[in-house]
CSV table of N, CA and C in Angstrom, one decimal:
chain,number,residue,atom,x,y,z
B,1,LEU,N,19.2,-16.5,-4.3
B,1,LEU,CA,18.0,-17.0,-4.8
B,1,LEU,C,17.3,-18.0,-3.8
B,2,VAL,N,16.1,-17.8,-3.5
B,2,VAL,CA,15.3,-18.6,-2.6
B,2,VAL,C,14.4,-19.5,-3.5
B,3,GLY,N,14.8,-20.8,-3.6
B,3,GLY,CA,14.1,-21.7,-4.5
B,3,GLY,C,12.6,-21.8,-4.3
B,4,SER,N,12.2,-21.9,-3.1
B,4,SER,CA,10.8,-22.1,-2.8
B,4,SER,C,9.9,-20.8,-2.9
B,5,ALA,N,10.6,-19.7,-3.0
B,5,ALA,CA,9.9,-18.4,-3.1
B,5,ALA,C,9.5,-18.1,-4.6
B,6,SER,N,8.5,-17.3,-4.8
B,6,SER,CA,8.1,-17.0,-6.1
B,6,SER,C,9.1,-16.0,-6.7
B,7,LEU,N,9.0,-15.8,-8.0
B,7,LEU,CA,9.8,-14.8,-8.7
B,7,LEU,C,9.6,-13.4,-8.1
B,8,ARG,N,8.3,-13.2,-7.9
B,8,ARG,CA,7.9,-11.9,-7.3
B,8,ARG,C,8.7,-11.6,-6.1
B,9,HIS,N,8.8,-12.5,-5.2
B,9,HIS,CA,9.5,-12.3,-3.9
B,9,HIS,C,11.0,-12.3,-4.1
B,10,ASN,N,11.5,-13.1,-5.0
B,10,ASN,CA,12.9,-13.2,-5.3
B,10,ASN,C,13.5,-11.8,-5.8
B,11,TYR,N,12.7,-11.2,-6.7
B,11,TYR,CA,13.1,-10.0,-7.3
B,11,TYR,C,13.3,-8.8,-6.3
B,12,ILE,N,12.5,-8.9,-5.2
B,12,ILE,CA,12.6,-7.7,-4.2
B,12,ILE,C,13.4,-8.1,-3.0
B,13,LEU,N,14.0,-9.2,-2.9
B,13,LEU,CA,14.8,-9.6,-1.8
B,13,LEU,C,15.8,-8.4,-1.5
B,14,GLY,N,15.8,-7.9,-0.3
B,14,GLY,CA,16.7,-6.8,0.1
B,14,GLY,C,16.1,-5.4,-0.2
B,15,LEU,N,15.1,-5.4,-1.1
B,15,LEU,CA,14.5,-4.1,-1.5
B,15,LEU,C,13.2,-3.8,-0.9
B,16,GLN,N,12.7,-4.7,-0.1
B,16,GLN,CA,11.3,-4.6,0.4
B,16,GLN,C,11.1,-3.4,1.3
B,17,ASP,N,12.1,-2.7,1.8
B,17,ASP,CA,12.0,-1.5,2.6
B,17,ASP,C,12.0,-0.2,1.7
B,18,TRP,N,12.3,-0.4,0.4
B,18,TRP,CA,12.3,0.8,-0.5
B,18,TRP,C,10.9,1.4,-0.5
B,19,PRO,N,10.8,2.7,-0.5
B,19,PRO,CA,9.5,3.4,-0.6
B,19,PRO,C,8.6,3.0,-1.8
B,20,ALA,N,9.3,2.6,-2.9
B,20,ALA,CA,8.5,2.2,-4.0
B,20,ALA,C,7.7,0.9,-3.8
B,21,PHE,N,8.2,0.1,-2.8
B,21,PHE,CA,7.6,-1.2,-2.6
B,21,PHE,C,6.8,-1.4,-1.3
B,22,GLN,N,6.9,-0.4,-0.5
B,22,GLN,CA,6.1,-0.4,0.8
B,22,GLN,C,5.6,1.0,1.2
B,23,ARG,N,4.6,1.0,1.9
B,23,ARG,CA,4.0,2.3,2.4
B,23,ARG,C,3.5,2.0,3.8
B,24,ARG,N,4.0,2.7,4.8
B,24,ARG,CA,3.5,2.5,6.2
B,24,ARG,C,3.6,1.1,6.6
B,25,GLY,N,4.7,0.4,6.2
B,25,GLY,CA,4.9,-0.9,6.7
B,25,GLY,C,4.2,-2.0,5.9
B,26,ARG,N,3.4,-1.6,4.9
B,26,ARG,CA,2.7,-2.6,4.1
B,26,ARG,C,3.3,-2.7,2.7
B,27,LEU,N,3.4,-3.9,2.2
B,27,LEU,CA,4.0,-4.1,0.9
B,27,LEU,C,3.0,-3.6,-0.2
B,28,ARG,N,3.5,-3.0,-1.2
B,28,ARG,CA,2.6,-2.5,-2.3
B,28,ARG,C,2.7,-3.5,-3.4
B,29,ARG,N,1.7,-4.4,-3.4
B,29,ARG,CA,1.7,-5.6,-4.4
B,29,ARG,C,1.7,-5.1,-5.8
B,30,LYS,N,1.0,-4.1,-6.2
B,30,LYS,CA,1.0,-3.7,-7.6
B,30,LYS,C,2.3,-3.2,-8.0
B,31,ALA,N,3.0,-2.5,-7.2
B,31,ALA,CA,4.4,-2.0,-7.6
B,31,ALA,C,5.3,-3.1,-7.7
B,32,ILE,N,5.2,-4.1,-6.7
B,32,ILE,CA,6.1,-5.3,-6.8
B,32,ILE,C,5.8,-6.1,-8.0
B,33,ASP,N,4.6,-6.3,-8.3
B,33,ASP,CA,4.2,-7.1,-9.5
B,33,ASP,C,4.7,-6.4,-10.8
B,34,ASP,N,4.5,-5.1,-10.9
B,34,ASP,CA,5.0,-4.3,-12.1
B,34,ASP,C,6.5,-4.5,-12.2
B,35,HIS,N,7.3,-4.4,-11.1
B,35,HIS,CA,8.7,-4.6,-11.1
B,35,HIS,C,9.1,-5.9,-11.5
B,36,ALA,N,8.4,-7.0,-11.0
B,36,ALA,CA,8.7,-8.4,-11.4
B,36,ALA,C,8.5,-8.6,-12.8
B,37,VAL,N,7.4,-8.1,-13.4
B,37,VAL,CA,7.0,-8.3,-14.8
B,37,VAL,C,8.0,-7.7,-15.7
B,38,ALA,N,8.5,-6.4,-15.3
B,38,ALA,CA,9.4,-5.7,-16.1
B,38,ALA,C,10.8,-6.4,-16.1
B,39,LEU,N,11.2,-6.9,-15.0
B,39,LEU,CA,12.5,-7.6,-14.9
B,39,LEU,C,12.5,-8.9,-15.7
B,40,THR,N,11.3,-9.6,-15.6
B,40,THR,CA,11.2,-10.9,-16.3
B,40,THR,C,11.2,-10.7,-17.8
B,41,LYS,N,10.6,-9.6,-18.2
B,41,LYS,CA,10.7,-9.3,-19.7
B,41,LYS,C,12.1,-8.8,-20.1
B,42,ASP,N,12.7,-7.9,-19.3
B,42,ASP,CA,14.0,-7.3,-19.7
B,42,ASP,C,15.1,-8.4,-19.7
B,43,PHE,N,15.0,-9.4,-18.8
B,43,PHE,CA,16.0,-10.4,-18.8
B,43,PHE,C,15.6,-11.7,-19.5
B,44,GLU,N,14.5,-11.6,-20.2
B,44,GLU,CA,14.0,-12.7,-21.0
B,44,GLU,C,13.9,-14.1,-20.2
B,45,VAL,N,13.4,-14.0,-19.0
B,45,VAL,CA,13.2,-15.2,-18.2
B,45,VAL,C,12.0,-16.0,-18.7
B,46,ARG,N,12.2,-17.2,-19.0
B,46,ARG,CA,11.2,-18.1,-19.5
B,46,ARG,C,10.4,-18.7,-18.3
B,47,THR,N,9.2,-18.2,-18.1
B,47,THR,CA,8.4,-18.6,-17.0
B,47,THR,C,6.9,-18.6,-17.3
B,48,ARG,N,6.2,-19.3,-16.5
B,48,ARG,CA,4.7,-19.3,-16.6
B,48,ARG,C,4.1,-18.1,-16.0
B,49,GLY,N,4.9,-17.4,-15.1
B,49,GLY,CA,4.4,-16.2,-14.5
B,49,GLY,C,5.2,-15.9,-13.3
B,50,ILE,N,5.0,-14.7,-12.7
B,50,ILE,CA,5.8,-14.3,-11.6
B,50,ILE,C,5.4,-15.0,-10.3
B,51,ASP,N,4.4,-15.8,-10.3
B,51,ASP,CA,4.1,-16.6,-9.1
B,51,ASP,C,4.8,-17.9,-9.1
B,52,GLN,N,5.4,-18.3,-10.1
B,52,GLN,CA,6.1,-19.6,-10.2
B,52,GLN,C,7.3,-19.6,-9.2
B,53,PRO,N,7.5,-20.7,-8.5
B,53,PRO,CA,8.7,-20.8,-7.6
B,53,PRO,C,10.0,-20.8,-8.4
B,54,ALA,N,11.0,-20.2,-7.9
B,54,ALA,CA,12.3,-20.1,-8.6
B,54,ALA,C,12.9,-21.5,-8.9
B,55,GLN,N,12.6,-22.4,-8.0
B,55,GLN,CA,13.2,-23.8,-8.2
B,55,GLN,C,12.6,-24.5,-9.4
B,56,ALA,N,11.5,-24.0,-9.9
B,56,ALA,CA,10.9,-24.7,-11.0
B,56,ALA,C,11.5,-24.2,-12.4
B,57,LEU,N,12.4,-23.2,-12.3
B,57,LEU,CA,13.0,-22.7,-13.5
B,57,LEU,C,14.2,-23.5,-13.8
B,58,SER,N,14.6,-23.5,-15.1
B,58,SER,CA,15.9,-24.1,-15.5
B,58,SER,C,17.1,-23.3,-14.8
B,59,ALA,N,18.2,-23.9,-14.8
B,59,ALA,CA,19.4,-23.2,-14.2
B,59,ALA,C,19.7,-21.9,-14.9
B,60,GLY,N,19.6,-21.8,-16.2
B,60,GLY,CA,19.8,-20.6,-17.0
B,60,GLY,C,18.9,-19.5,-16.6
B,61,ASN,N,17.6,-19.9,-16.5
B,61,ASN,CA,16.6,-18.9,-16.1
B,61,ASN,C,16.8,-18.4,-14.6
B,62,GLN,N,17.2,-19.3,-13.8
B,62,GLN,CA,17.5,-18.9,-12.4
B,62,GLN,C,18.6,-17.9,-12.4
B,63,GLN,N,19.6,-18.1,-13.2
B,63,GLN,CA,20.7,-17.1,-13.3
B,63,GLN,C,20.2,-15.8,-13.8
B,64,ARG,N,19.3,-15.8,-14.7
B,64,ARG,CA,18.7,-14.5,-15.2
B,64,ARG,C,18.0,-13.8,-14.1
B,65,VAL,N,17.3,-14.5,-13.2
B,65,VAL,CA,16.6,-13.9,-12.1
B,65,VAL,C,17.6,-13.3,-11.2
B,66,VAL,N,18.7,-14.0,-10.9
B,66,VAL,CA,19.7,-13.4,-10.0
B,66,VAL,C,20.3,-12.1,-10.6
B,67,LEU,N,20.6,-12.1,-11.9
B,67,LEU,CA,21.1,-11.0,-12.6
B,67,LEU,C,20.1,-9.8,-12.5
B,68,GLY,N,18.8,-10.1,-12.7
B,68,GLY,CA,17.8,-9.1,-12.6
B,68,GLY,C,17.7,-8.5,-11.3
B,69,ARG,N,18.0,-9.2,-10.2
B,69,ARG,CA,18.0,-8.6,-8.9
B,69,ARG,C,19.0,-7.6,-8.8
């Protein structure tokens, strides 16, 4: 977990090269956002949004983000 990074970026750590998240070397923001929103909902992460830095979450919600990854 990278505390200063947004949830959006934490969810795709290590996955940014997957075809679903990039095309011709450029990140596909819509696909990344959809993925982040789905994981946030599936793991019931309490957050103001996917742009919130991970360090602003409670310890329990940070654990949920790690599990979602």
